[in-house]
Coordinates of C-alpha atoms in Angstrom, one line a residue:
M1 CA 26.8 8.8 48.5
A2 CA 26.9 7.7 45.0
D3 CA 24.1 5.8 43.2
F4 CA 26.5 3.5 41.5
E5 CA 30.2 2.7 42.3
A6 CA 32.8 0.2 41.0
D7 CA 36.6 -0.3 40.8
I8 CA 36.4 0.5 36.9
V9 CA 33.5 2.1 35.1
I10 CA 33.4 2.0 31.4
V11 CA 31.0 4.3 29.3
G12 CA 29.8 2.2 26.2
A13 CA 28.5 -1.5 25.8
G14 CA 29.9 -1.6 22.1
M15 CA 33.0 -3.7 20.9
G16 CA 35.6 -1.9 22.8
G17 CA 33.7 -1.9 26.1
A18 CA 33.0 -5.4 25.7
H19 CA 36.4 -6.6 25.1
L20 CA 37.8 -4.6 27.9
S21 CA 35.2 -5.4 30.5
R22 CA 35.4 -9.0 29.7
S23 CA 38.9 -9.4 30.2
L24 CA 38.8 -7.5 33.4
A25 CA 35.9 -9.4 34.8
E26 CA 37.9 -12.6 33.9
A27 CA 40.6 -11.4 36.1
G28 CA 38.1 -10.7 39.0
R29 CA 38.0 -7.0 38.6
D30 CA 34.8 -4.9 39.9
V31 CA 33.4 -3.5 36.5
L32 CA 30.4 -1.6 35.8
V33 CA 29.4 -0.7 32.2
L34 CA 27.1 2.1 31.4
E35 CA 25.2 2.0 28.3
A36 CA 23.1 5.1 26.9
G37 CA 20.7 3.0 25.1
G38 CA 18.7 -0.3 25.7
R39 CA 18.7 -3.8 24.5
K40 CA 16.3 -5.9 22.5
T41 CA 16.5 -9.5 21.3
R42 CA 17.5 -10.2 17.8
G43 CA 13.8 -11.1 16.9
E44 CA 12.8 -7.8 18.0
Y45 CA 15.4 -5.9 15.9
L46 CA 14.2 -7.9 12.9
A47 CA 10.6 -7.0 13.4
D48 CA 11.8 -3.4 13.5
F49 CA 13.7 -3.8 10.3
Y50 CA 10.6 -5.6 8.6
A51 CA 8.4 -2.9 9.8
N52 CA 10.6 0.0 8.7
P53 CA 9.9 1.3 5.0
V54 CA 13.7 2.7 4.9
K55 CA 16.0 -0.3 4.5
G56 CA 19.2 1.6 5.4
P57 CA 21.9 0.4 7.8
Q58 CA 20.0 2.1 11.0
A59 CA 16.6 0.7 10.0
P60 CA 16.4 -2.4 12.7
Y61 CA 17.4 0.2 15.4
P62 CA 14.9 2.7 16.3
S63 CA 16.5 5.9 17.9
Q64 CA 15.2 6.7 21.4
D65 CA 14.5 10.1 22.2
F66 CA 16.3 9.5 25.7
A67 CA 19.6 8.5 23.8
P68 CA 19.1 9.5 20.2
H69 CA 21.3 8.3 17.4
P70 CA 21.3 9.0 13.7
T71 CA 18.8 7.4 11.4
D72 CA 18.9 6.8 7.6
T73 CA 16.6 9.8 6.8
D74 CA 18.0 12.4 9.4
Y75 CA 21.7 12.6 9.2
S76 CA 21.5 16.5 8.5
S77 CA 19.2 16.9 11.4
F78 CA 21.3 14.8 13.9
Y79 CA 24.4 16.6 13.0
D80 CA 24.8 20.2 12.7
Q81 CA 26.5 20.2 9.5
A82 CA 29.1 23.1 9.5
G83 CA 30.5 22.7 6.1
G84 CA 31.8 20.3 3.4
P85 CA 30.4 16.9 2.1
E86 CA 27.3 15.8 4.4
F87 CA 28.7 13.8 7.3
V88 CA 26.6 10.5 7.5
G89 CA 28.4 8.7 10.3
A90 CA 26.1 6.0 11.4
Y91 CA 26.4 4.5 14.9
L92 CA 24.2 3.0 17.6
R93 CA 23.6 3.3 21.1
I94 CA 22.4 0.1 22.4
Y95 CA 23.9 -2.9 23.9
G96 CA 26.3 -4.6 21.7
G97 CA 27.1 -1.1 19.9
T98 CA 27.4 -0.4 16.2
T99 CA 28.8 -3.9 15.1
W100 CA 25.0 -5.0 15.2
H101 CA 25.1 -3.5 11.6
W102 CA 28.6 -3.6 10.7
T103 CA 30.0 -5.4 7.5
G104 CA 31.9 -7.7 9.4
F105 CA 35.3 -7.3 8.1
A106 CA 38.0 -8.8 10.4
D107 CA 41.2 -7.0 9.3
R108 CA 44.3 -6.3 11.1
L109 CA 46.1 -3.0 10.1
R110 CA 49.3 -3.5 8.2
P111 CA 52.6 -2.7 9.7
E112 CA 52.9 0.2 7.3
D113 CA 49.7 1.7 8.3
F114 CA 51.1 2.5 11.7
Q115 CA 54.1 4.4 10.0
A116 CA 52.6 6.4 7.1
A117 CA 54.4 9.5 7.7
T118 CA 57.7 7.9 8.0
L119 CA 57.3 5.5 4.7
Y120 CA 55.2 7.7 2.7
G121 CA 55.5 11.4 4.0
R122 CA 51.5 11.2 4.6
G123 CA 49.6 11.6 7.9
T124 CA 51.1 11.0 11.1
D125 CA 52.7 7.9 12.6
W126 CA 50.7 6.1 15.4
P127 CA 52.7 5.9 18.7
I128 CA 52.5 2.1 18.6
R129 CA 53.5 -0.5 16.0
Y130 CA 52.1 -3.6 14.5
E131 CA 54.3 -5.8 16.7
D132 CA 52.9 -4.1 19.8
L133 CA 49.3 -5.2 18.8
Q134 CA 50.1 -8.6 17.2
P135 CA 49.4 -10.9 20.1
Y136 CA 46.1 -9.0 21.1
Y137 CA 45.0 -9.4 17.3
Q138 CA 45.5 -12.9 17.8
Q139 CA 43.3 -13.2 21.0
A140 CA 40.5 -10.9 19.6
E141 CA 40.4 -13.1 16.3
R142 CA 40.0 -16.2 18.7
R143 CA 37.1 -14.5 20.6
W144 CA 35.4 -13.7 17.3
G145 CA 36.2 -16.8 15.3
V146 CA 37.6 -15.2 12.1
A147 CA 37.0 -16.9 8.8
G148 CA 40.0 -16.3 6.8
D149 CA 42.3 -17.6 3.8
P150 CA 46.0 -17.7 4.7
N151 CA 46.8 -16.9 1.4
H152 CA 45.2 -13.4 1.7
V153 CA 46.2 -11.8 4.9
W154 CA 45.6 -8.3 3.3
G155 CA 49.2 -7.2 4.3
A156 CA 49.2 -8.2 8.0
P157 CA 51.9 -10.8 8.7
R158 CA 50.8 -13.8 10.5
E159 CA 53.1 -16.2 12.2
A160 CA 53.0 -20.0 11.5
D161 CA 51.6 -20.7 15.0
D162 CA 48.8 -17.9 14.3
P163 CA 46.1 -19.4 11.9
Y164 CA 42.7 -18.0 11.3
P165 CA 40.5 -19.9 13.7
M166 CA 38.2 -21.0 10.9
P167 CA 38.3 -21.7 7.1
P168 CA 37.3 -18.8 4.8
I169 CA 34.1 -17.9 3.5
P170 CA 33.9 -19.1 0.0
A171 CA 34.3 -16.7 -3.0
S172 CA 30.9 -16.1 -4.7
W173 CA 30.4 -16.9 -8.5
M174 CA 30.5 -13.0 -9.2
D175 CA 34.1 -12.8 -7.5
K176 CA 35.3 -15.6 -9.8
E177 CA 33.5 -14.1 -12.9
I178 CA 35.3 -10.7 -12.2
Q179 CA 38.8 -12.2 -11.7
S180 CA 38.4 -14.4 -15.0
K181 CA 36.5 -11.9 -17.3
A182 CA 38.3 -8.8 -15.9
L183 CA 41.2 -8.9 -13.7
D184 CA 43.1 -11.7 -15.3
G185 CA 43.5 -9.2 -18.2
M186 CA 44.5 -6.3 -16.2
D187 CA 47.3 -8.1 -13.9
L188 CA 45.2 -7.6 -10.8
T189 CA 44.1 -10.0 -8.4
A190 CA 40.9 -10.9 -6.2
G191 CA 41.3 -12.0 -2.7
I192 CA 39.0 -13.5 -0.1
F193 CA 38.3 -11.1 2.9
S194 CA 38.9 -12.3 6.4
H195 CA 35.3 -12.2 8.3
A196 CA 33.8 -12.2 11.8
R197 CA 31.2 -14.5 10.6
N198 CA 31.0 -18.2 10.9
S199 CA 32.0 -20.4 7.9
V200 CA 31.5 -23.4 10.2
I201 CA 29.7 -23.7 13.7
Y202 CA 31.8 -21.8 16.1
D203 CA 31.2 -20.9 19.7
N204 CA 27.7 -22.4 19.3
R205 CA 26.8 -20.1 16.4
P206 CA 25.7 -21.1 13.2
P207 CA 27.6 -20.8 9.9
C208 CA 26.5 -18.0 7.3
C209 CA 23.7 -19.3 5.2
G210 CA 23.9 -16.3 2.7
N211 CA 20.8 -13.9 3.9
N212 CA 22.8 -10.8 2.4
T213 CA 21.3 -8.7 5.0
C214 CA 24.7 -8.4 7.0
V215 CA 24.2 -4.7 6.8
P216 CA 21.9 -4.0 8.7
I217 CA 21.3 -7.2 10.7
C218 CA 22.5 -10.9 10.5
P219 CA 19.2 -12.8 11.2
I220 CA 20.7 -15.9 12.5
N221 CA 23.7 -14.6 14.6
A222 CA 26.4 -16.1 12.2
K223 CA 28.0 -12.8 12.1
Y224 CA 29.8 -11.8 15.3
D225 CA 29.0 -8.5 17.0
G226 CA 29.5 -6.8 20.3
S227 CA 26.6 -8.2 22.1
V228 CA 28.1 -11.6 21.8
E229 CA 31.2 -10.4 23.7
M230 CA 29.1 -8.3 26.2
D231 CA 27.1 -11.4 27.2
K232 CA 30.5 -13.1 27.9
S233 CA 31.5 -10.4 29.9
V234 CA 28.3 -10.4 31.7
A235 CA 28.6 -14.0 32.5
A236 CA 31.9 -13.3 33.8
G237 CA 30.7 -10.8 36.4
T238 CA 30.4 -7.4 34.6
R239 CA 27.4 -5.2 35.8
V240 CA 25.7 -3.4 33.1
E241 CA 23.4 -0.4 33.7
L242 CA 21.1 0.1 30.5
Q243 CA 19.4 3.5 29.6
A244 CA 22.1 5.5 31.4
L245 CA 23.3 8.3 29.4
V246 CA 26.4 9.9 30.6
T247 CA 26.0 13.6 30.3
R248 CA 28.9 14.8 32.5
I249 CA 32.3 14.0 33.9
E250 CA 33.1 15.7 37.1
L251 CA 36.6 16.3 38.1
D252 CA 38.0 16.9 41.6
A253 CA 40.5 19.6 43.0
D254 CA 43.4 17.4 41.9
R255 CA 42.1 17.2 38.3
R256 CA 41.3 13.6 38.6
V257 CA 37.8 12.2 37.5
S258 CA 35.7 11.9 40.5
G259 CA 32.4 10.9 39.2
L260 CA 30.1 10.8 36.3
V261 CA 26.4 12.1 35.9
I262 CA 24.0 10.0 34.2
R263 CA 20.5 10.8 32.9
R264 CA 17.6 8.4 32.8
P265 CA 14.8 8.2 30.3
D266 CA 12.4 10.1 32.7
G267 CA 14.9 12.9 33.3
S268 CA 16.2 12.1 36.7
T269 CA 19.9 12.1 37.2
Q270 CA 22.1 9.9 39.1
T271 CA 26.0 9.9 40.0
V272 CA 28.7 7.0 39.4
T273 CA 31.9 6.8 41.0
A274 CA 35.0 4.7 40.5
R275 CA 38.7 4.5 40.8
T276 CA 39.2 4.4 37.2
F277 CA 37.2 5.6 34.3
V278 CA 37.2 4.3 30.7
L279 CA 35.2 6.2 27.8
A280 CA 34.5 3.6 25.1
A281 CA 31.4 5.5 23.4
H282 CA 32.8 5.7 19.8
A283 CA 34.4 8.5 17.9
I284 CA 31.3 11.0 18.1
E285 CA 30.0 10.4 21.6
T286 CA 33.5 10.5 23.3
P287 CA 34.4 13.9 22.3
R288 CA 30.9 15.2 22.7
L289 CA 31.0 14.0 26.2
L290 CA 34.4 15.5 27.1
L291 CA 33.4 18.9 25.5
N292 CA 30.1 19.0 27.4
S293 CA 31.9 18.6 30.6
R294 CA 33.2 22.1 30.8
Q295 CA 33.8 23.2 34.5
E296 CA 36.2 25.2 36.7
G297 CA 39.7 23.9 36.0
A298 CA 38.6 22.7 32.6
P299 CA 37.1 25.5 30.6
N300 CA 37.5 23.9 27.5
G301 CA 36.1 20.6 28.5
V302 CA 37.8 17.5 30.1
A303 CA 40.9 16.4 28.7
N304 CA 41.1 19.6 26.3
G305 CA 43.6 21.8 27.6
N306 CA 45.3 21.8 24.3
D307 CA 42.1 22.2 22.3
H308 CA 42.6 18.8 20.6
V309 CA 39.4 16.9 21.6
G310 CA 37.2 16.7 18.7
R311 CA 39.9 17.4 16.2
Y312 CA 41.6 15.1 13.6
L313 CA 38.3 13.6 12.5
V314 CA 38.9 10.8 10.0
S315 CA 36.8 8.7 7.7
Q316 CA 36.8 7.2 4.3
W317 CA 35.9 8.6 0.8
N318 CA 33.7 6.5 -1.2
I319 CA 32.6 5.7 -4.7
D320 CA 30.4 3.1 -6.3
V321 CA 30.6 2.1 -10.0
W322 CA 27.9 -0.5 -11.5
G323 CA 26.4 -1.5 -14.7
T324 CA 24.9 -4.6 -16.2
V325 CA 27.3 -7.1 -17.5
T326 CA 27.0 -9.4 -20.5
D327 CA 26.9 -13.0 -18.5
P328 CA 25.1 -13.9 -15.4
V329 CA 26.9 -13.4 -12.0
F330 CA 24.0 -13.9 -9.6
P331 CA 24.2 -11.2 -7.3
Y332 CA 22.0 -11.0 -4.1
R333 CA 23.2 -13.7 -2.2
G334 CA 25.9 -14.7 0.1
P335 CA 27.5 -12.0 2.6
Q336 CA 27.4 -8.5 1.1
Q337 CA 31.1 -8.7 0.4
T338 CA 33.4 -11.7 0.0
S339 CA 36.3 -10.6 -2.0
G340 CA 38.0 -7.5 -3.4
I341 CA 41.2 -6.2 -5.4
T342 CA 44.4 -7.0 -3.4
Q343 CA 46.3 -4.2 -5.2
Y344 CA 46.1 -0.4 -4.5
R345 CA 45.8 -1.0 -0.6
D346 CA 49.3 -0.2 0.2
G347 CA 52.6 0.7 -1.7
D348 CA 54.8 3.5 -2.6
F349 CA 51.8 5.3 -4.5
R350 CA 50.8 6.2 -1.0
K351 CA 53.3 9.3 -1.6
D352 CA 51.1 10.5 -4.3
Y353 CA 47.4 9.3 -3.7
A354 CA 45.3 7.5 -1.0
P355 CA 45.2 4.0 -0.7
F356 CA 41.8 2.4 -1.4
G357 CA 40.1 -0.8 -1.3
T358 CA 37.7 -2.0 -4.1
S359 CA 35.2 -4.6 -3.1
F360 CA 32.9 -6.6 -5.3
M361 CA 29.2 -6.2 -3.8
N362 CA 27.3 -9.1 -3.8
N363 CA 24.2 -7.2 -3.0
G364 CA 24.3 -5.7 -6.6
W365 CA 23.0 -2.5 -7.1
S366 CA 21.2 -2.1 -3.7
G367 CA 21.8 1.5 -2.2
N368 CA 22.4 3.2 -5.6
S369 CA 20.2 2.5 -8.7
D370 CA 18.2 -0.1 -6.4
A371 CA 17.1 -3.0 -8.3
T372 CA 13.7 -2.8 -6.6
K373 CA 12.9 0.2 -8.9
L374 CA 13.7 -2.1 -12.1
S375 CA 10.2 -3.6 -12.0
Q376 CA 8.7 -0.1 -12.2
T377 CA 10.8 0.7 -15.4
L378 CA 10.1 -2.6 -17.1
I379 CA 6.2 -2.0 -16.3
K380 CA 6.4 1.3 -17.9
Q381 CA 7.9 -0.4 -20.8
G382 CA 4.7 -2.6 -21.0
L383 CA 6.1 -5.8 -19.8
R384 CA 3.6 -8.0 -17.8
G385 CA 3.4 -11.4 -16.3
E386 CA 6.0 -14.1 -17.5
A387 CA 7.6 -11.6 -19.6
L388 CA 8.2 -9.2 -16.6
V389 CA 9.5 -11.9 -14.5
S390 CA 11.8 -13.1 -17.2
A391 CA 13.2 -9.6 -17.8
L392 CA 13.8 -9.0 -14.0
N393 CA 15.6 -12.5 -13.8
D394 CA 17.7 -11.6 -16.7
Q395 CA 18.8 -8.1 -15.8
I396 CA 19.2 -8.7 -12.2
A397 CA 21.2 -11.6 -12.7
R398 CA 23.7 -9.5 -14.3
H399 CA 24.2 -6.5 -11.9
V400 CA 27.4 -5.6 -10.6
R401 CA 28.6 -3.0 -8.5
L402 CA 32.1 -2.1 -7.3
N403 CA 32.7 0.0 -4.1
S404 CA 35.8 1.6 -3.5
S405 CA 36.9 3.3 -0.3
A406 CA 40.0 5.6 0.1
E407 CA 41.7 6.9 3.3
T408 CA 41.2 10.3 4.5
L409 CA 44.1 12.2 6.2
G410 CA 43.9 13.5 9.8
V411 CA 43.5 17.2 9.5
A412 CA 43.2 19.5 12.6
D413 CA 40.3 21.4 11.3
N414 CA 38.4 18.6 10.5
R415 CA 36.6 18.2 13.8
I416 CA 33.5 18.0 16.3
T417 CA 32.6 20.8 18.2
L418 CA 29.3 21.4 20.4
S419 CA 26.3 23.1 18.3
D420 CA 24.0 25.6 19.9
Q421 CA 21.2 23.2 19.1
L422 CA 20.2 20.7 21.7
D423 CA 19.1 16.9 20.9
S424 CA 15.9 15.3 22.2
A425 CA 18.0 14.2 25.5
G426 CA 19.2 18.0 26.0
V427 CA 22.5 17.6 25.0
P428 CA 24.3 19.9 22.4
K429 CA 24.3 18.2 18.8
P430 CA 27.7 17.4 17.5
R431 CA 28.7 20.1 14.9
I432 CA 30.8 18.5 12.0
T433 CA 33.2 20.3 10.0
F434 CA 35.0 18.4 7.2
A435 CA 36.8 18.9 4.1
V436 CA 38.1 16.0 1.9
D437 CA 41.7 16.6 0.9
A438 CA 43.3 16.2 -2.6
Y439 CA 45.1 13.2 -1.5
S440 CA 41.8 11.2 -0.9
K441 CA 40.3 12.5 -4.1
A442 CA 43.4 11.5 -6.2
G443 CA 42.9 7.9 -4.7
L444 CA 39.2 7.6 -5.8
E445 CA 40.1 9.1 -9.3
V446 CA 42.2 6.0 -9.9
A447 CA 39.6 3.6 -8.2
E448 CA 37.0 4.9 -10.5
K449 CA 39.2 4.1 -13.4
V450 CA 40.0 0.7 -12.5
S451 CA 36.4 0.0 -11.8
R452 CA 35.3 1.3 -15.0
E453 CA 37.8 -1.0 -16.8
V454 CA 36.5 -4.1 -14.8
L455 CA 32.9 -3.3 -16.1
D456 CA 34.0 -2.7 -19.6
R457 CA 35.8 -5.8 -19.8
M458 CA 32.6 -7.7 -18.6
G459 CA 30.6 -6.1 -21.4
A460 CA 28.5 -3.5 -19.4
T461 CA 27.3 -0.8 -21.8
D462 CA 25.6 1.2 -19.1
V463 CA 28.2 2.1 -16.8
Q464 CA 27.2 4.5 -14.0
V465 CA 29.0 6.3 -11.1
N466 CA 27.8 8.2 -8.2
T467 CA 29.1 11.4 -6.7
P468 CA 31.9 10.4 -4.1
Y469 CA 30.7 10.6 -0.5
L470 CA 32.0 10.0 3.2
S471 CA 31.5 6.7 4.5
N472 CA 28.7 6.2 7.0
A473 CA 30.7 3.2 8.7
I474 CA 34.0 4.6 9.4
I475 CA 34.6 7.3 12.1
G476 CA 37.8 7.7 13.8
G477 CA 40.2 10.4 15.3
T478 CA 38.8 13.0 17.7
T479 CA 40.8 12.0 20.9
R480 CA 43.8 10.5 19.0
M481 CA 46.7 8.8 20.9
G482 CA 50.2 10.2 20.8
T483 CA 53.4 10.7 22.8
D484 CA 53.4 14.6 23.0
P485 CA 50.8 15.9 25.3
A486 CA 50.6 18.9 23.3
Q487 CA 49.4 17.1 20.1
S488 CA 47.2 14.2 21.5
V489 CA 44.6 13.5 23.9
V490 CA 45.8 10.0 25.2
G491 CA 49.2 8.4 25.4
P492 CA 50.1 4.9 23.8
D493 CA 48.7 3.3 26.9
L494 CA 45.2 5.2 26.2
R495 CA 45.5 7.2 29.5
S496 CA 44.4 10.8 29.1
H497 CA 47.5 13.2 29.4
E498 CA 45.5 15.5 31.7
H499 CA 43.7 13.0 34.0
D500 CA 45.7 10.0 35.3
N501 CA 42.4 8.0 36.1
L502 CA 40.7 8.5 32.7
Y503 CA 41.3 6.1 29.8
I504 CA 39.9 6.3 26.3
L505 CA 39.2 3.3 24.0
G506 CA 37.7 3.2 20.7
T507 CA 38.2 4.4 17.0
S508 CA 38.4 8.0 18.5
T509 CA 42.1 7.4 19.6
H510 CA 43.0 6.1 16.2
V511 CA 45.6 8.2 14.4
S512 CA 44.4 6.9 10.8
C513 CA 41.5 4.9 9.5
P514 CA 43.3 3.3 6.4
V515 CA 41.8 0.7 4.0
N516 CA 41.7 -2.2 6.4
A517 CA 38.7 -2.0 9.0
P518 CA 39.4 -0.7 12.4
T519 CA 37.1 -2.7 14.6
L520 CA 39.7 -5.5 15.0
T521 CA 42.2 -2.8 16.3
V522 CA 39.6 -1.5 18.8
S523 CA 39.2 -5.0 20.2
A524 CA 42.8 -5.7 20.4
L525 CA 43.5 -2.4 22.2
G526 CA 40.6 -3.2 24.7
I527 CA 42.4 -6.4 25.6
R528 CA 45.8 -4.6 25.8
L529 CA 44.3 -2.0 28.0
A530 CA 42.8 -4.6 30.5
E531 CA 46.2 -6.0 30.7
H532 CA 47.8 -2.6 31.5
L533 CA 45.0 -1.8 34.2
N534 CA 45.3 -5.1 35.7
A535 CA 49.0 -4.7 35.9
A536 CA 48.7 -1.3 37.4
A537 CA 46.4 -2.7 40.2
H538 CA 49.2 -4.9 41.4
D539 CA 51.7 -2.1 41.4

């Protein structure tokens, strides 16, 4: 007899698992969610953040040996880097998942993003269209409480009866200065982003008060994250098992999933059975689990008869350009990004170079030439007391940084395989092979020129730029969806081509990760999958 059983078992208590499990539980289904990590209060995570001298995105969330995840100082030891630029994908294994430290962008993908191959001859078309997801986007936005400007929908059309649930987060003073001092003369436009953070009280959560720590943590819960949705799922009847690391998927003689093996922190193992299984463990852990489940009848791993599990890993290729402008713009307040350039995100130029999004960073130079180092420089110059404070205030008030992210194309050889090195839980580490294509590099070349011109027009004489790098926030592909079982892992309904009671949900199924953020699409697909599973139960 199994240690745990349910009608539907979901692996992962992040954004995908939360939306799916809530929708199923509210329909009366028997749902069990398995989460590899644990759970703490927001206050406890804040205390961890304060105590951690490294203030990166993972700082409030210590990795646990029984379910390790990357930390800000060990990407190259967590991942077995097999070539190409350093892979720095950051994700969490905790109740609520990686959205604890996400930026909070609440974007739909554009209709064009689903047909990039047809329209631009680049990448691969999705097997679904914008219209297929539109009603589920709307449901997800209402759950989140998205704050948005109807004048800036970022390429995703909305119906008249489909308004944003909340008014927009206001543009910062810096946003307005960039528009008037630079963009007006460049025939470019700034737009206000749609946010998964409250602009007014919504769902008993407070409005954003501008702490400027959205990454790595919102201290007051104004920013929506997966724990909010997971709590609603539990209230609807979902059962959750924490510290339950799934290490293996078992198949029966008919090639259906018969059960899961979970490992507890003390090293003991238990089994879980169900009629339907859903993997919602993000784009690294999902293929890692499938590949680690080699067995008779599945010598390459579960769902991997075509050797496509782990392939088509996608991310975004980033660059920062920064400098000290002439007039004060007063950064380091508000959400970390409130506006960005509307152009270069879509258009016929996508035939020639990657689309990119350029954001104005309200957190100033943080993460590059960190402003906290400025005091040391000024002290070495001999400044003390009031003169030091005055110089700090003057310079920090004029810090501007522009961040640009370009799409990377899905390439079969960009992939995750299993390393011969084991992590602290005894599971093979993810081995990453990744190369950035010329298409993405060409997009960032344009982005750098645009950003340099913005800073030049604002009077910056100390413009600096870093070496392009892979995003640590955007990870997709690895079990992508498609209609051809020979070229994909799941179908448009997210069901495995090889195992009829196994589904996969999350960015791993995404065909591309274009400029608009993927999280809302994950949530919409989770609600859509619940509808499919509920309908199937009545067939």
